[in-house]
XYZ file of C-alpha atoms in Angstrom:
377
model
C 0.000 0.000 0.000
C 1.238 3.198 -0.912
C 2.603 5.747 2.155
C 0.016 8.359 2.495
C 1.501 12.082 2.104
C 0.235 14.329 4.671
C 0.668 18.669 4.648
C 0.915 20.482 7.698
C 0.250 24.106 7.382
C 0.513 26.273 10.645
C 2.187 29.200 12.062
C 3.359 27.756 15.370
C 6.705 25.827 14.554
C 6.053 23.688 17.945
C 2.712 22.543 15.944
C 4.907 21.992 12.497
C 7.515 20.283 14.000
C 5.450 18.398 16.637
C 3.055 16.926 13.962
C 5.918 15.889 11.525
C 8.175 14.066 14.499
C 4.662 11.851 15.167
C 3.240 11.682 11.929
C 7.124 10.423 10.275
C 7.813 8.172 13.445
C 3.655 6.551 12.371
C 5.128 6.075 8.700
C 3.718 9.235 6.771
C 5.617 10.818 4.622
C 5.050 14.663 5.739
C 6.086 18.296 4.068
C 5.028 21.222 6.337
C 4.471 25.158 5.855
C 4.513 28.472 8.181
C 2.061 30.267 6.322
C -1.135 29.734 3.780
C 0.849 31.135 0.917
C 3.708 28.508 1.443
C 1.034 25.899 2.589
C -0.898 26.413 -1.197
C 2.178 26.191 -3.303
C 3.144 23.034 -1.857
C -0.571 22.305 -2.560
C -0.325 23.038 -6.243
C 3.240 21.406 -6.513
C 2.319 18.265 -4.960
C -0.261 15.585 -4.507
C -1.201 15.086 -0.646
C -4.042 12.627 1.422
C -4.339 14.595 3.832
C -3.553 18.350 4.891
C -3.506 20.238 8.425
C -4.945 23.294 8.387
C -4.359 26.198 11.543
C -7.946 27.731 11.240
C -5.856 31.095 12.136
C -2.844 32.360 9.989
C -1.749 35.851 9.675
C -2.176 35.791 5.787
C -4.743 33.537 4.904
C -7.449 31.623 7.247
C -7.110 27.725 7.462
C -10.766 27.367 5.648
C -10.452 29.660 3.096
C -7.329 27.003 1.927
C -10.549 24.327 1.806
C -11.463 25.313 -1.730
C -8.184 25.235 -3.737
C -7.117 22.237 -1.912
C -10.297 20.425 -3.435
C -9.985 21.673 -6.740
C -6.565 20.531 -6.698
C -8.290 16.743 -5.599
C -11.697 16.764 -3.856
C -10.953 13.464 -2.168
C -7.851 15.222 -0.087
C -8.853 15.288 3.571
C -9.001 18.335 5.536
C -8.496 18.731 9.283
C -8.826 22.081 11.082
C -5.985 22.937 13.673
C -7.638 25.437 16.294
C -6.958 26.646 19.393
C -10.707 28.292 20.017
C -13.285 25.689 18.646
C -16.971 27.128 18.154
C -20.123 26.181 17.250
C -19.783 28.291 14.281
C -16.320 27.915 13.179
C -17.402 23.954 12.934
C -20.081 25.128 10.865
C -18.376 27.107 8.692
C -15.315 24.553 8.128
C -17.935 21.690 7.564
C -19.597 23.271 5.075
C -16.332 24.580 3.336
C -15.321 20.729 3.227
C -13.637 20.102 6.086
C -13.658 16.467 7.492
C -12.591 17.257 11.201
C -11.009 19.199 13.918
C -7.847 19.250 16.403
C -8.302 21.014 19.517
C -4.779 22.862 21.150
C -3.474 21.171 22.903
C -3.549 17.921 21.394
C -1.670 14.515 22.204
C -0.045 12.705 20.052
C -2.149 9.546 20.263
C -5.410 12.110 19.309
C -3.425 13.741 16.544
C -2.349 10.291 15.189
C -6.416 8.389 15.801
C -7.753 11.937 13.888
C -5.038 11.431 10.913
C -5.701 7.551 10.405
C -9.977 8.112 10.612
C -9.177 11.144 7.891
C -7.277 8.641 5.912
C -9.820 5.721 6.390
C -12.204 8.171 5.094
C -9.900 9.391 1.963
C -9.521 5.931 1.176
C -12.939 4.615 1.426
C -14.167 7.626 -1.067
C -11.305 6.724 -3.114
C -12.735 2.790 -3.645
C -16.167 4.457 -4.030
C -15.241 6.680 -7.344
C -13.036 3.724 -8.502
C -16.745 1.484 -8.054
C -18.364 4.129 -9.825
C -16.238 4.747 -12.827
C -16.036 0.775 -12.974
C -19.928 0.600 -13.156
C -19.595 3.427 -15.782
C -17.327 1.847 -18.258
C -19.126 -1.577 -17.979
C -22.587 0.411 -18.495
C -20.720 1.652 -21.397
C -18.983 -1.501 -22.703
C -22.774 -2.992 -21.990
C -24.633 -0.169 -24.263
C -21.217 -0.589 -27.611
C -21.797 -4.452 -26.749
C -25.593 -3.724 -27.551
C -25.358 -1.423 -30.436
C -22.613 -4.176 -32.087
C -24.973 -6.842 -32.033
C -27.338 -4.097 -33.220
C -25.316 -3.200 -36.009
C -24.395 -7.130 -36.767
C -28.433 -7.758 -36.827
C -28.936 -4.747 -39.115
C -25.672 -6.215 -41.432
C -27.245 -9.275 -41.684
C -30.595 -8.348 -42.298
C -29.191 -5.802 -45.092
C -27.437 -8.780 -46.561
C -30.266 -10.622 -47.353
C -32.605 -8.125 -48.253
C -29.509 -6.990 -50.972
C -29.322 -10.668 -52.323
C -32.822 -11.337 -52.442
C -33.844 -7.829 -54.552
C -30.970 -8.924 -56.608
C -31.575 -12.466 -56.714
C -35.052 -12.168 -58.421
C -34.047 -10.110 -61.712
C -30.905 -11.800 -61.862
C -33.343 -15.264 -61.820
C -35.083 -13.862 -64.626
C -33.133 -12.789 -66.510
C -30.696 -15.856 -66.762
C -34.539 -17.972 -67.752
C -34.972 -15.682 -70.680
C -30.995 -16.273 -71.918
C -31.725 -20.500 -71.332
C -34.718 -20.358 -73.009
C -33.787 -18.265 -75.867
C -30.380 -20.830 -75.963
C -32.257 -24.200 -76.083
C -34.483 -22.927 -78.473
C -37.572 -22.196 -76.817
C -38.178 -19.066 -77.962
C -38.589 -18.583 -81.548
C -36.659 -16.000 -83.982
C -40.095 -14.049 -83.834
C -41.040 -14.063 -79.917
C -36.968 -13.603 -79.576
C -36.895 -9.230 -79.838
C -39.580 -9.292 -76.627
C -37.991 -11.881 -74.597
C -34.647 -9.637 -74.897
C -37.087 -6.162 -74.549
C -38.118 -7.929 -70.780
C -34.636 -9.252 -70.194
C -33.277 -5.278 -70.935
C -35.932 -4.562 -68.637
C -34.459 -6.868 -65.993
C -31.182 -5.715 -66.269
C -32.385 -2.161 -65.984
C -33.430 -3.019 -62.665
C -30.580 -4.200 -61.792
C -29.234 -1.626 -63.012
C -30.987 0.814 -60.900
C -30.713 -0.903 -57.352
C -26.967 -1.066 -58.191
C -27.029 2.767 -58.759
C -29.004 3.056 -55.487
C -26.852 0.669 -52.887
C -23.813 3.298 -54.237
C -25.767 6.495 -53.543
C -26.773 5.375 -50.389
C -23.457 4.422 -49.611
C -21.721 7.739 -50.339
C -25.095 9.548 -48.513
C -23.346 7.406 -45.662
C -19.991 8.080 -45.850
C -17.253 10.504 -44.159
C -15.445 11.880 -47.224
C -19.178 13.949 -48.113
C -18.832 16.950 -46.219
C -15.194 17.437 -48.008
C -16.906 17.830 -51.034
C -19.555 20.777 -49.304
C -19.344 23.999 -50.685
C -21.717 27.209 -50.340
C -24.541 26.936 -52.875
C -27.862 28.492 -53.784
C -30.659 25.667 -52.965
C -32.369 27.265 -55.878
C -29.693 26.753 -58.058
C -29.958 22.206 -57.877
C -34.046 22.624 -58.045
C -34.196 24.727 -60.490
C -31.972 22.376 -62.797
C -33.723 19.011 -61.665
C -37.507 20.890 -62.344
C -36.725 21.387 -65.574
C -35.893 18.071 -66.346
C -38.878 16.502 -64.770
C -41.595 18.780 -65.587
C -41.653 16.981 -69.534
C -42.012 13.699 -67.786
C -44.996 15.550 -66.036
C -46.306 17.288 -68.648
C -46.665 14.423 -70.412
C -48.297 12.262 -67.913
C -51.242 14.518 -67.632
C -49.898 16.142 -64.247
C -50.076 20.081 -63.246
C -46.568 20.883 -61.919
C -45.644 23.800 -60.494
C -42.100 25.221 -58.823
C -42.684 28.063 -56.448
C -39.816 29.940 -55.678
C -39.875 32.251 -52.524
C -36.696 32.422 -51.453
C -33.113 31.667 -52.460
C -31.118 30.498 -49.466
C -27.663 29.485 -49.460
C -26.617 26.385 -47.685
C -22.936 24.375 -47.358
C -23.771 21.192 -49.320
C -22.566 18.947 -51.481
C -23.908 19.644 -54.984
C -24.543 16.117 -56.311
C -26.041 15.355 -52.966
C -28.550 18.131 -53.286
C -29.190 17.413 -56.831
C -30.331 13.828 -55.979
C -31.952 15.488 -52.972
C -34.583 17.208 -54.883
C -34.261 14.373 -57.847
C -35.765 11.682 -55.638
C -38.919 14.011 -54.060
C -39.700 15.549 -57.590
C -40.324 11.774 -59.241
C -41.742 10.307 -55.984
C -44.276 12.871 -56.580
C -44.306 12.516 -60.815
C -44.596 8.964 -60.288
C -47.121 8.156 -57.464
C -49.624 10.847 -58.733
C -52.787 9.785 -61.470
C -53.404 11.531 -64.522
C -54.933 14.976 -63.950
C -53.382 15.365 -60.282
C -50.540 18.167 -59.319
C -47.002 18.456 -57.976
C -46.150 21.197 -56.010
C -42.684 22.103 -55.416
C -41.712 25.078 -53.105
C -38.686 26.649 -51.691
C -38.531 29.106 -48.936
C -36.615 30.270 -45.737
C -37.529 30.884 -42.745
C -35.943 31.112 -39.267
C -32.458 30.452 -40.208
C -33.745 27.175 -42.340
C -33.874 26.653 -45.746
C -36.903 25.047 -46.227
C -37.726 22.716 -49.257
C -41.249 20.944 -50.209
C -42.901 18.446 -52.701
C -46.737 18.271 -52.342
C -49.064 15.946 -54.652
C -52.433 14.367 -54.874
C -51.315 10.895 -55.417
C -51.518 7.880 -53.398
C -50.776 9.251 -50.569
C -49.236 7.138 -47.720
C -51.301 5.209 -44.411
C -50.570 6.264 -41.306
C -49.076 3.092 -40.038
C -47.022 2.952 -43.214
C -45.329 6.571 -42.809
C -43.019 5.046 -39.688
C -41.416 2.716 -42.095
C -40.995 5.012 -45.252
C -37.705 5.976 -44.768
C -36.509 2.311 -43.808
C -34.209 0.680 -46.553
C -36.190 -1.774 -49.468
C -39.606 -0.689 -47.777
C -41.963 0.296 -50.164
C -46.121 0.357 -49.057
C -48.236 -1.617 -50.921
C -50.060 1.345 -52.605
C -46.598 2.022 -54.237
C -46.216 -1.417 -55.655
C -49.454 -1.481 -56.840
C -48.583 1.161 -59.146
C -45.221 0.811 -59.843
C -43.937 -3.120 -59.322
C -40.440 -2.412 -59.713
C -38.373 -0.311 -57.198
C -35.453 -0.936 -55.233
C -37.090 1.122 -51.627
C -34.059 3.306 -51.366
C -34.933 6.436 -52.659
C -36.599 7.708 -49.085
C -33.637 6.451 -47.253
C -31.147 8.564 -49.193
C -33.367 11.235 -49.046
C -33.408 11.171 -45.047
C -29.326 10.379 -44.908
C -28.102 13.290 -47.148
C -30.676 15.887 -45.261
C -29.186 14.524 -41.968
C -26.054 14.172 -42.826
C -25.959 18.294 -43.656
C -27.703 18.676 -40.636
C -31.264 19.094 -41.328
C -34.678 17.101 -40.800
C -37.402 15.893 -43.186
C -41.284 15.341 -42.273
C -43.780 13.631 -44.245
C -47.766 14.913 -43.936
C -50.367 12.348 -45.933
C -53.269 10.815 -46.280
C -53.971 7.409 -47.854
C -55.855 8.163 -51.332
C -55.244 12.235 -51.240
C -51.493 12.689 -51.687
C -48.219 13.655 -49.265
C -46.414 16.870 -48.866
C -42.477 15.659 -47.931
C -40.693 19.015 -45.919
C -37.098 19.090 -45.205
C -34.948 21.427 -43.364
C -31.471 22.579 -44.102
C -29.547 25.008 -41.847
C -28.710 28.261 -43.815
C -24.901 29.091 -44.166
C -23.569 31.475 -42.614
């Protein structure tokens, strides 16, 4: 066990010296000092268990040394020296942290019983923090144990789902090749056999595309590619390019631009950003319906929208949304192939840059998707 280092700091060399011949002949190891000024160097040069204090100095009171002693280490122990004890000088050292007093005149058995409780005390406290940060780090190792095995189940799960989207156009696509290859198929059915299998492989394709978006969305080396942009500037360039597809299906689409807020983003990020809202919309909304694209700011936010009167989305659907390869029934009714990742990057890039996204709908009358994006300063 190590030798406990004790501090005597009084006035009176007959105290000083007295303490250090009993305290060294007990086994301490002890430094003293005639004044508070010497007595809080040694504090801040050293480490000590346990310091004497006189309660009366000419230059600075024993309990006004309490404080910088425990900020130094609040587990040192503190024991008043006084010739005069009171009621209120023990309340007044107590609450500054002392942990007992010596009355003058003192023997040497009281001086030594007072040092080894203080000690008993110091060392107690001492097993009590050590029990505490033990039970903290094995909380902690309990809660990375936890998310591990969440993050394993999630890997797993993400595994299968990947080979099982891929598995099924990859199936079909290898029956069309046998069948054209043994012959099934004749010259004439041939050019729609390989129109399906182009299909397939379109699919593919896509979810390929996908699983690599989502994978940069989810990756460190994004924000070095951030710069300041207008928000404006991606929408107004993706709009353009969907509004045909719009125009052609029959849809009203309209861009409302009411503000032009600058954000730190990365560009291809927020391209894909309003990309994937814009044709959720085009896509999920019947002949004769609208698309309503806004973009605004307000509070420090820039704050992008995508209303429509499609499908909309049931309530106990609109928890799962943004979940990777989930797509609502409603959805594959109208549109059988999708890879259920478009949602999921849309929710990682506006996180990622620090925002949030909400979805309002109802099943049958459409959705309105709002995200947030902190302005840049």
């Amino acid at each position: 066990m190590e030798t406990a280092r004790i501090l005597v700091i009084d006035d009176e060399q007959g105290i000083r010296e007295g303490c250090r011949r009993v305290l060294e002949l007990a086994g301490y190891l002890v430094e003293t000092a005639a004044s508070g000024q010497e007595g809080l160097r040694h504090v801040q040069e050293g480490n000590f268990d346990l310091v004497l204090l006189d309660v009366m100095m000419p230059d600075i009171r024993g309990v006004d040394l309490i404080e910088p002693i425990h900020d130094k280490d609040p587990e040192t122990v503190c024991i008043i020296i006084t010739g005069y004890a009171t009621v209120e000088l023990a309340v007044q050292a107590i609450k500054a942290g002392a942990y007992d007093f010596l009355s003058k005149p003192f023997t040497a058995d009281v001086l030594l019983m007072t040092v080894q409780q203080g000690l008993e005390r110091r060392r107690l406290s001492l097993e009590a923090r050590r029990a505490q940060e033990l039970e903290r780090q094995a909380a902690e190792l309990a809660r990375a144990k936890e998310e591990l095995e969440r993050l394993d189940r999630f890997k797993t799960t993400f595994t299968l789902t990947v080979a099982h989207e891929l598995r099924a156009p990859l199936t079909a696509l290898q029956s069309f090749l046998i069948a054209i290859l043994k012959g099934y198929i004749s010259p004439e059915e041939q050019p729609a056999i390989l129109e399906r299998a182009l299909g397939r492989t379109q699919e593919l394709l896509d979810l390929v595309d996908d699983l690599l978006k989502l994978a940069r969305a989810k990756s460190e080396q994004g924000p070095q590619k951030r710069q300041v942009l207008s928000l404006a500037e991606p929408l107004e360039k993706v709009f353009a390019l969907h509004k045909a597809q719009a125009d052609e299906k029959g849809l009203a689409c309209v861009l409302e631009v009411r503000a032009r807020p600058q954000v730190e983003a990365d560009p291809d990020q927020m391209t894909q950003l309003w990309t994937n809202l814009i044709s959720n919309g085009i896509k999920y909304t019947p002949t004769g319906g609208r698309v309503t694209v806004t973009l605004d700011q307000q509070d420090g936010w820039a704050v992008g929208s995508v209303a429509d009167t499609g499908i909309g989305i049931a309530a106990e659907d609109q928890e799962r949304i943004f979940e990777e390869f989930y797509r609502t029934p409603q959805a594959k009714a109208v549109e059988a192939r999708g890879t259920g990742l478009g949602l999921p990057l849309v929710k990682r890039i506006v996180e990622a840059h620090g925002g949030t996204i909400t979805v309002e709908s109802e099943l049958g009358k459409g959705s309105r998707f709002t995200f947030r994006l902190p302005v840049a300063e």
